Short mmCIF file of C-alpha atoms in Angstrom, two decimals:
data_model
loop_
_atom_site.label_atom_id
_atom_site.label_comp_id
_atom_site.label_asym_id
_atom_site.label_seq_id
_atom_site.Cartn_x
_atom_site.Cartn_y
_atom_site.Cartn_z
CA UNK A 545 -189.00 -18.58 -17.65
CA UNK A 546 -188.53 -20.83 -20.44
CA UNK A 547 -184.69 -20.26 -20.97
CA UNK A 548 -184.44 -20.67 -16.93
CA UNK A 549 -185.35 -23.71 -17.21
CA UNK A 550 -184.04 -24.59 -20.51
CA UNK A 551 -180.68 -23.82 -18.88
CA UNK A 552 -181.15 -26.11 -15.49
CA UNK A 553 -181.91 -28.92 -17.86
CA UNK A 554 -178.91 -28.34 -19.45
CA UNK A 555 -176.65 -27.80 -16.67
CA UNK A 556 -178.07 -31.03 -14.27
CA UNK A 557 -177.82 -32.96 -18.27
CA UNK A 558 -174.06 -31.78 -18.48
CA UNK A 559 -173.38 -32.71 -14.56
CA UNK A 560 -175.02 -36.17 -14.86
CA UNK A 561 -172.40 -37.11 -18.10
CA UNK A 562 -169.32 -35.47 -16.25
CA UNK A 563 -169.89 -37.78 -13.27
CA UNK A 564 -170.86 -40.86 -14.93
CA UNK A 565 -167.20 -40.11 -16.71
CA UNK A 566 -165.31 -39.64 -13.92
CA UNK A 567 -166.87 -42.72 -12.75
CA UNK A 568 -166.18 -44.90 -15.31
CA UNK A 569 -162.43 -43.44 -15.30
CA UNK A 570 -162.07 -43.84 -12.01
CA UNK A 571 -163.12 -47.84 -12.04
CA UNK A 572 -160.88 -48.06 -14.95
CA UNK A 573 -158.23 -47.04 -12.72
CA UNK A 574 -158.69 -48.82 -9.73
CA UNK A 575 -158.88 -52.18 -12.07
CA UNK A 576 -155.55 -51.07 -13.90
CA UNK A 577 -154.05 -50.65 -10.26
CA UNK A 578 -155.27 -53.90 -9.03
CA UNK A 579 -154.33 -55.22 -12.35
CA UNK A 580 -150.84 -54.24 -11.98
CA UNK A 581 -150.58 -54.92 -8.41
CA UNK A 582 -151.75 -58.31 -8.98
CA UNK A 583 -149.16 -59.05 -11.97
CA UNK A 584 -146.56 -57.84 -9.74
CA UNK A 585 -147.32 -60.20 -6.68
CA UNK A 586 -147.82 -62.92 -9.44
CA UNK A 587 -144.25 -62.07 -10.25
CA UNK A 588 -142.52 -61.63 -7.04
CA UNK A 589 -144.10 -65.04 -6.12
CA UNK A 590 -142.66 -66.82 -8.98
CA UNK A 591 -139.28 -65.43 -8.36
CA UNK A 592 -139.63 -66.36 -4.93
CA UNK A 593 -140.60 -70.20 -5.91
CA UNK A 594 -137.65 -70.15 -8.11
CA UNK A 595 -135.27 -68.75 -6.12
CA UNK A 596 -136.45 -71.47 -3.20
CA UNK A 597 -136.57 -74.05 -6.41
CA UNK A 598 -132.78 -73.08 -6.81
CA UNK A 599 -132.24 -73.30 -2.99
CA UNK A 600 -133.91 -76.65 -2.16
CA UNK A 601 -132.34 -78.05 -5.53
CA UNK A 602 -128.82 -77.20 -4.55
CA UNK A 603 -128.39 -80.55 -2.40
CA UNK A 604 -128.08 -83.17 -2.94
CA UNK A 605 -125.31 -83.10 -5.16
CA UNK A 606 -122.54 -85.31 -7.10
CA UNK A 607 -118.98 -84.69 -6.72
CA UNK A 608 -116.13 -86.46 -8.30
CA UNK A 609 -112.91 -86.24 -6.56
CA UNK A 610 -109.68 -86.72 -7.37
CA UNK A 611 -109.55 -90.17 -7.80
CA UNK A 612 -112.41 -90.52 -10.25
CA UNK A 613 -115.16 -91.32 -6.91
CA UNK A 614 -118.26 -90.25 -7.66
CA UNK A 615 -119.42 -88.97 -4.26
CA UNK A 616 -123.43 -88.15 -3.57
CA UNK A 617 -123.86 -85.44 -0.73
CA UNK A 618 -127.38 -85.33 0.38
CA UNK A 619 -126.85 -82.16 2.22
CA UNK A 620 -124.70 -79.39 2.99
CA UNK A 621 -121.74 -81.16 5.17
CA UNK A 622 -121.94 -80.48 9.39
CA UNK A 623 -119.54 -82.54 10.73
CA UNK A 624 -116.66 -82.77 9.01
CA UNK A 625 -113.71 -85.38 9.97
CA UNK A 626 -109.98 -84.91 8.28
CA UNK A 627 -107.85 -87.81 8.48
CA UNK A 628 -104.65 -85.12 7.53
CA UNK A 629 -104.81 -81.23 8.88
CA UNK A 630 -103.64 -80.74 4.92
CA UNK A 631 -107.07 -79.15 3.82
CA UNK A 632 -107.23 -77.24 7.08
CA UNK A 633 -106.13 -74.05 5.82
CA UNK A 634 -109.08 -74.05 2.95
CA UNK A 635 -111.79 -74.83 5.22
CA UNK A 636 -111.05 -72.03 7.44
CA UNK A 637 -110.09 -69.59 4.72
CA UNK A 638 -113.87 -70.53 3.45
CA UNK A 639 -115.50 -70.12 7.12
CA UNK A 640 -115.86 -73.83 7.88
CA UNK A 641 -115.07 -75.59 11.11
CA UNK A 642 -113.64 -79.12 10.63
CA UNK A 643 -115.01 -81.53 13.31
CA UNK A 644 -111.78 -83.45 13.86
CA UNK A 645 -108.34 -83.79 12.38
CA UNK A 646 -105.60 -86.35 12.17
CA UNK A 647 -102.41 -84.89 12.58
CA UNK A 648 -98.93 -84.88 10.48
CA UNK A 649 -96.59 -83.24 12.81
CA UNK A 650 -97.05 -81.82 16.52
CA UNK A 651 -97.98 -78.66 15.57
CA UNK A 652 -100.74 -80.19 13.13
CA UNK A 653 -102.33 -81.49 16.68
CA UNK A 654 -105.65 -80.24 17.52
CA UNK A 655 -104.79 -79.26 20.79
CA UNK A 656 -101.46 -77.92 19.17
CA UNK A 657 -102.80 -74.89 17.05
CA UNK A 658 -102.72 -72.03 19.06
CA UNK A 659 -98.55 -72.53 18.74
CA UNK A 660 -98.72 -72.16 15.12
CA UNK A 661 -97.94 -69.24 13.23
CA UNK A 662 -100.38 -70.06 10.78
CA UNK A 663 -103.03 -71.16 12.53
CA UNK A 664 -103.02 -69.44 16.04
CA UNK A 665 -105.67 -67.04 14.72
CA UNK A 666 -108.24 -69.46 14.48
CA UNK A 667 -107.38 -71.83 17.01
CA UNK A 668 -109.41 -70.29 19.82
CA UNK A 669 -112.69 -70.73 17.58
CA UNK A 670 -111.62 -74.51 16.86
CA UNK A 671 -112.78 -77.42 18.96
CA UNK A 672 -112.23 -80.68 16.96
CA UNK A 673 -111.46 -84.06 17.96
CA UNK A 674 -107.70 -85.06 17.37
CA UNK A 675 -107.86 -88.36 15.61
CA UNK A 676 -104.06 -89.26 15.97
CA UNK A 677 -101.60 -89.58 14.00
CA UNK A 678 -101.96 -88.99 9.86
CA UNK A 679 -99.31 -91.68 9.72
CA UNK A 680 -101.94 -94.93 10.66
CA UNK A 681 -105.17 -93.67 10.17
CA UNK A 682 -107.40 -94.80 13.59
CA UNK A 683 -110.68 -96.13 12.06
CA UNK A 684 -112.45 -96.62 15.55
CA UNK A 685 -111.91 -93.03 16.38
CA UNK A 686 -113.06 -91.74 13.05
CA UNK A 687 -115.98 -93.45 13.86
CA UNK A 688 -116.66 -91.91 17.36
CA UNK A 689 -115.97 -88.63 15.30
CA UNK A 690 -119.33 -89.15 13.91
CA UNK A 691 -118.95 -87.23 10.47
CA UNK A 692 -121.07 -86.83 7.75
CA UNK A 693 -118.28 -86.56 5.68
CA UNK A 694 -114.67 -87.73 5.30
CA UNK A 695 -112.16 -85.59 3.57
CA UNK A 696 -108.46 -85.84 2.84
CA UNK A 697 -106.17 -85.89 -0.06
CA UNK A 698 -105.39 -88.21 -2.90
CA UNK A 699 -101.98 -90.20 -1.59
CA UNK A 700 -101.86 -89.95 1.62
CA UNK A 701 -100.30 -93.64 3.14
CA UNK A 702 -102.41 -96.28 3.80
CA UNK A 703 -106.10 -94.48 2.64
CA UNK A 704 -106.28 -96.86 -0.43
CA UNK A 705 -105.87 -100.14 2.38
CA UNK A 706 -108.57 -98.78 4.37
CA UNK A 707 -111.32 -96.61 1.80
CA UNK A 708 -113.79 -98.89 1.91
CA UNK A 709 -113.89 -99.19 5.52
CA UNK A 710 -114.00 -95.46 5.60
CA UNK A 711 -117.06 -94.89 2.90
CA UNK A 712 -119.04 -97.45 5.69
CA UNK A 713 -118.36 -94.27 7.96
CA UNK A 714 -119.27 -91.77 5.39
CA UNK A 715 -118.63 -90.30 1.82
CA UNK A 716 -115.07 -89.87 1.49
CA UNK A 717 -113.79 -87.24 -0.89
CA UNK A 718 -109.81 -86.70 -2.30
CA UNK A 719 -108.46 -83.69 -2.75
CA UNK A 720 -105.58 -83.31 -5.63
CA UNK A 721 -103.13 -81.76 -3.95
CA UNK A 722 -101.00 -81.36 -6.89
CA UNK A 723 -103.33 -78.94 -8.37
CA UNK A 724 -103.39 -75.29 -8.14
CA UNK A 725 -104.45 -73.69 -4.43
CA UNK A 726 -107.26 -71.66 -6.65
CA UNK A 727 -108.11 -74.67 -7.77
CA UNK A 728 -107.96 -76.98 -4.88
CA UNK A 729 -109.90 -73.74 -3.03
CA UNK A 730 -112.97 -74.06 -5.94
CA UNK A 731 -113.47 -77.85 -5.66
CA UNK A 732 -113.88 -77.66 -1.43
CA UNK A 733 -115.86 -74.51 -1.89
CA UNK A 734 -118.19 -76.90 -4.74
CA UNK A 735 -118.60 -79.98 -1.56
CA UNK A 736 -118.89 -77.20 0.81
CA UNK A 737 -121.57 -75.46 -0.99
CA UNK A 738 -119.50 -72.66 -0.37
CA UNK A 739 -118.91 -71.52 -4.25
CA UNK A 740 -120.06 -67.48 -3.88
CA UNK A 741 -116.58 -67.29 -1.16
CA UNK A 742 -114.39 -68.20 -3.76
CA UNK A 743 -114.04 -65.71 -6.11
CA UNK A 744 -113.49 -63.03 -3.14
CA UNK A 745 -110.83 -65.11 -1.16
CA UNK A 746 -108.60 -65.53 -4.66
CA UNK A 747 -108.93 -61.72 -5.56
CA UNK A 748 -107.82 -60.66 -2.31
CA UNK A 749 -104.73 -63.08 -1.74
CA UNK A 750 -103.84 -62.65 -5.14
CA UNK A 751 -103.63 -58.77 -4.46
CA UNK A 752 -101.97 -59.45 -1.37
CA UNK A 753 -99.22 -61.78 -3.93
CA UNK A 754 -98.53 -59.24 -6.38
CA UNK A 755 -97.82 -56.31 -3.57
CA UNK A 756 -95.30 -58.40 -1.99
CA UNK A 757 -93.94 -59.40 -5.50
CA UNK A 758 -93.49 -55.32 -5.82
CA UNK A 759 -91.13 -55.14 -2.94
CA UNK A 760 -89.13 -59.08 -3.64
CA UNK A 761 -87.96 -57.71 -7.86
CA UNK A 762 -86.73 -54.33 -6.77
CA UNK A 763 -84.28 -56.83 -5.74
CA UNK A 764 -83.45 -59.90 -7.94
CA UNK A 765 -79.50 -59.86 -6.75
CA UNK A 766 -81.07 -60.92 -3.36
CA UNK A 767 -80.45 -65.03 -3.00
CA UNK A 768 -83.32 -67.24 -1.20
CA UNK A 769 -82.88 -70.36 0.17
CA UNK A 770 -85.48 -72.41 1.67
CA UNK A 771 -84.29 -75.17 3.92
CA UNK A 772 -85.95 -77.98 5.91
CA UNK A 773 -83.75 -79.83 7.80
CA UNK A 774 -83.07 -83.59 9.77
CA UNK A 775 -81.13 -82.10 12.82
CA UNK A 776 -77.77 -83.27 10.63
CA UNK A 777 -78.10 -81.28 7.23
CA UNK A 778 -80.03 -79.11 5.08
CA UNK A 779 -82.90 -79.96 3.06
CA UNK A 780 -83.92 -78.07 -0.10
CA UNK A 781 -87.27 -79.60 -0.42
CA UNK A 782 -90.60 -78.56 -0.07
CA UNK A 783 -90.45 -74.78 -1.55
CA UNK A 784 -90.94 -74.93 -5.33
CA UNK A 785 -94.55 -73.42 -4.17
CA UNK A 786 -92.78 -70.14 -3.24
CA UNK A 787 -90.44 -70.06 -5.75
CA UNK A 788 -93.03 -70.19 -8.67
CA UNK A 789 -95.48 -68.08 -6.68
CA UNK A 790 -92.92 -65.40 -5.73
CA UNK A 791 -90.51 -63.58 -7.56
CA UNK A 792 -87.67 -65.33 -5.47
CA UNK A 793 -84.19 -65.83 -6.74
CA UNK A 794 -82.91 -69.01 -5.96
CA UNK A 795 -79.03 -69.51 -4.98
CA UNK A 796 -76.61 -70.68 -8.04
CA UNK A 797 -76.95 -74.80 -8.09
CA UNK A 798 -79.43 -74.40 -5.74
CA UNK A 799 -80.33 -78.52 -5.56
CA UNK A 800 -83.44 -80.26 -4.55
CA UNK A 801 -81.40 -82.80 -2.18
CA UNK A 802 -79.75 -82.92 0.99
CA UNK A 803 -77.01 -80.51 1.44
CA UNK A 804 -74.09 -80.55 3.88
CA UNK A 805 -72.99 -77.24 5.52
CA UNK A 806 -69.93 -76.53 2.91
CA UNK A 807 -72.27 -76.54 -0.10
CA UNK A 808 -74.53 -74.04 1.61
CA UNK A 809 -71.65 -72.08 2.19
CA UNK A 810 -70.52 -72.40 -1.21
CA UNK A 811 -73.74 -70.80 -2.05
CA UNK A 812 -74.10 -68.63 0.52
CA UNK A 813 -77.41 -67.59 0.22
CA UNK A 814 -78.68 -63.71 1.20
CA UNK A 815 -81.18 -65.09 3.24
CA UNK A 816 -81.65 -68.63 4.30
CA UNK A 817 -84.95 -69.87 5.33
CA UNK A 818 -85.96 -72.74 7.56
CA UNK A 819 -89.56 -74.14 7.05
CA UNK A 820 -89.80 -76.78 9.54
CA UNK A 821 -90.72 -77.63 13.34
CA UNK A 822 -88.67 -74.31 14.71
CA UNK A 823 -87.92 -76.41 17.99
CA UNK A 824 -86.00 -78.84 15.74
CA UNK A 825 -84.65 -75.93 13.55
CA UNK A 826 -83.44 -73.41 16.09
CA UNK A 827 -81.42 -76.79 17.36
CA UNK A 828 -79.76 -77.52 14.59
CA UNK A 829 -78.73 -73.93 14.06
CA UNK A 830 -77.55 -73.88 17.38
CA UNK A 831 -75.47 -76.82 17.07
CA UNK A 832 -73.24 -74.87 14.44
CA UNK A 833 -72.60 -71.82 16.01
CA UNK A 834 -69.61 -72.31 17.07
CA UNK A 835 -68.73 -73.60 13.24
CA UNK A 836 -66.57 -71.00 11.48
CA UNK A 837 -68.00 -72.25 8.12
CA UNK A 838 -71.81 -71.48 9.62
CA UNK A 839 -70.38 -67.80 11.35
CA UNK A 840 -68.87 -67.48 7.55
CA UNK A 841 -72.15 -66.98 5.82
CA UNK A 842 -73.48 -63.41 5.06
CA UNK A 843 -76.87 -64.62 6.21
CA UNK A 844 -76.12 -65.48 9.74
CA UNK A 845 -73.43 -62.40 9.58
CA UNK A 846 -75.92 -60.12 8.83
CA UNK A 847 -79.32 -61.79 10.99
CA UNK A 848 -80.80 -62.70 7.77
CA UNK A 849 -82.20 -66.44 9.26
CA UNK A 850 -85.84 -66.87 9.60
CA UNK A 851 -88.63 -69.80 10.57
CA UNK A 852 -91.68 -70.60 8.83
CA UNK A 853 -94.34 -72.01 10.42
CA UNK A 854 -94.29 -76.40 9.34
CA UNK A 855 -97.47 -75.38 8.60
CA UNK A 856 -96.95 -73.45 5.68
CA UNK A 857 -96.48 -76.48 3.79
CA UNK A 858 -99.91 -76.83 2.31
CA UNK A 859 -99.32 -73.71 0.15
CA UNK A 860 -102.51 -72.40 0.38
CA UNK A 861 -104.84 -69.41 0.56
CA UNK A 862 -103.86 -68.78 4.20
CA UNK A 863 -100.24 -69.73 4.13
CA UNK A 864 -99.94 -67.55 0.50
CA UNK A 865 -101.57 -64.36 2.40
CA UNK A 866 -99.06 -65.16 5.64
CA UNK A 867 -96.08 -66.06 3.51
CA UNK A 868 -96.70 -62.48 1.48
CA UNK A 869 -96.82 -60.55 4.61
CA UNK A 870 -93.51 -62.29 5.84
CA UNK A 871 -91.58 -62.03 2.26
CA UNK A 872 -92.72 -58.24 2.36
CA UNK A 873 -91.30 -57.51 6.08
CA UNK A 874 -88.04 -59.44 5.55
CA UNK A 875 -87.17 -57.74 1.90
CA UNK A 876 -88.04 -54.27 3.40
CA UNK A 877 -85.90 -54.44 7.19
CA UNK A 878 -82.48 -55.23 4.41
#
């Protein structure tokens, strides 16, 4: 009887300890969970402030433009007038819709896009104000555009006779168009606040560059000549962009000046190239075809005459990804 209940004592004693243990462990547990659990919120909500720290820090901020302005943006720009359609091609290329534009040439017009090669595929997503001509800047309508910011670039005629009117309107910034379109693309992406696009939008049209480079130096015998022209004779201005961004060979003498139709000839380019308003182009060729010097040229002999869109003048992202395309078709049909 004794060792019964020597061994209940024993076995309720032994029972007791194992559950007061498991106990124990088990509240040691649950406070290392909550422990954890609790560090880990903790964390997650100081990443969170910091990351909405970062985000509500962002703006305003201080650019300086090319002119030396320092320009204070107090928020991320809305409505956004151009007094030239010159930065047109970055703003789109970055997803951003100018408000309104002033205009260079007619295909530069607002209501105008939709006929331009370069633009066309963004023109039915565009609805900005046309703010006349580039030429004599409109102040009252600029006004009525109601921007929160002003851009053009550093130059243009007659913006250093009216800048402080226009910084009354809104903070104006220059761009410097002699810089590099990477370059040019990275400062409006900085006033934008648009500076995680850029990296992206070089890669790609520098991709798209070097492929159409591939087909352009299986051919280096090929002459290109890039004309513009004033109805009367050809003008070799306006293409050192392609030539230093393309593997294009230019034509022997090949001159930065007006040229009549003999020194073409003289040259006579492979192809010959007319960047201007095609309207005004396709006239002027047509006024020399019944010239035997023009019907002379291997080019025209051998349907090797093509338009750029005016609009390619700006030499940026989207006119380097158009003009790649276009360099690739016309080296591979001959």
């Amino acid at each position: 009887m004794k060792k019964v209940l020597c061994f209940l004592f024993s076995f309720i004693l032994i029972t007791t300890l194992l559950y007061a243990c498991a106990s124990n462990s088990t509240k040691e547990s649950v406070n290392d969970t909550t422990e954890s659990v609790t560090t880990q919120t903790s964390e997650a909500g100081t990443s969170a402030s910091i990351a909405e720290s970062k985000a509500n820090t962002s703006w305003p901020r201080t650019i300086t433009d090319a002119t030396g302005h320092e320009v204070i943006l107090e928020a991320e720009p809305k409505r956004i007038s151009m007094l030239h359609t010159y930065p047109l091609e970055y703003f789109l290329a970055l997803g951003v819709k100018p408000t309104a534009t002033a205009h260079f040439n007619q295909l530069g017009e607002a209501s105008a896009l939709s006929e331009s090669e370069l633009y066309s595929p963004y023109a039915k997503d565009l609805d900005m104000i046309d703010l006349g001509s580039a030429l004599e800047i409109n102040l009252e309508a600029v006004l009525e555009s109601k921007p929160d910011l002003i851009v053009t670039f550093a130059g243009q005629k007659g913006i250093d006779t009216i800048y402080d009117q226009l910084v009354e309107i809104a903070p104006v910034i220059l761009i410097d168009y002699k810089a590099s379109w990477q370059d040019q693309l990275k400062f409006i992406a900085e006033f934008l606040g648009k500076e995680n696009e850029v990296d992206n939008i070089v890669s790609e049209v520098e991709g798209k560059i070097a492929d159409a480079n591939k087909v352009i130096e299986k051919n280096p015998e090929r002459t290109f000549a890039i004309f513009r022209t004033d109805g009367k004779s050809f003008i070799a201005l306006g293409g050192a962009a392609y030539y230093n961004t393309f593997k294009l060979t230019k034509p022997e003498n090949f001159p930065a000046e007006s040229m009549s139709l003999e020194a073409v000839a003289d040259m006579n380019p492979y192809y010959i190239v007319f960047q201007h308003n095609q309207k005004s182009a396709s006239a002027f060729v047509e006024s020399m075809q019944s010239s035997p010097v023009w019907n002379s040229l291997d080019a025209v002999q051998n349907n090797r005459v093509y338009y750029f869109d005016e609009n390619m003048n700006t030499f940026g992202p989207l006119t380097m990804s158009l003009a790649a395309q276009k360099l690739t078709e016309i080296y591979n049909k001959q």
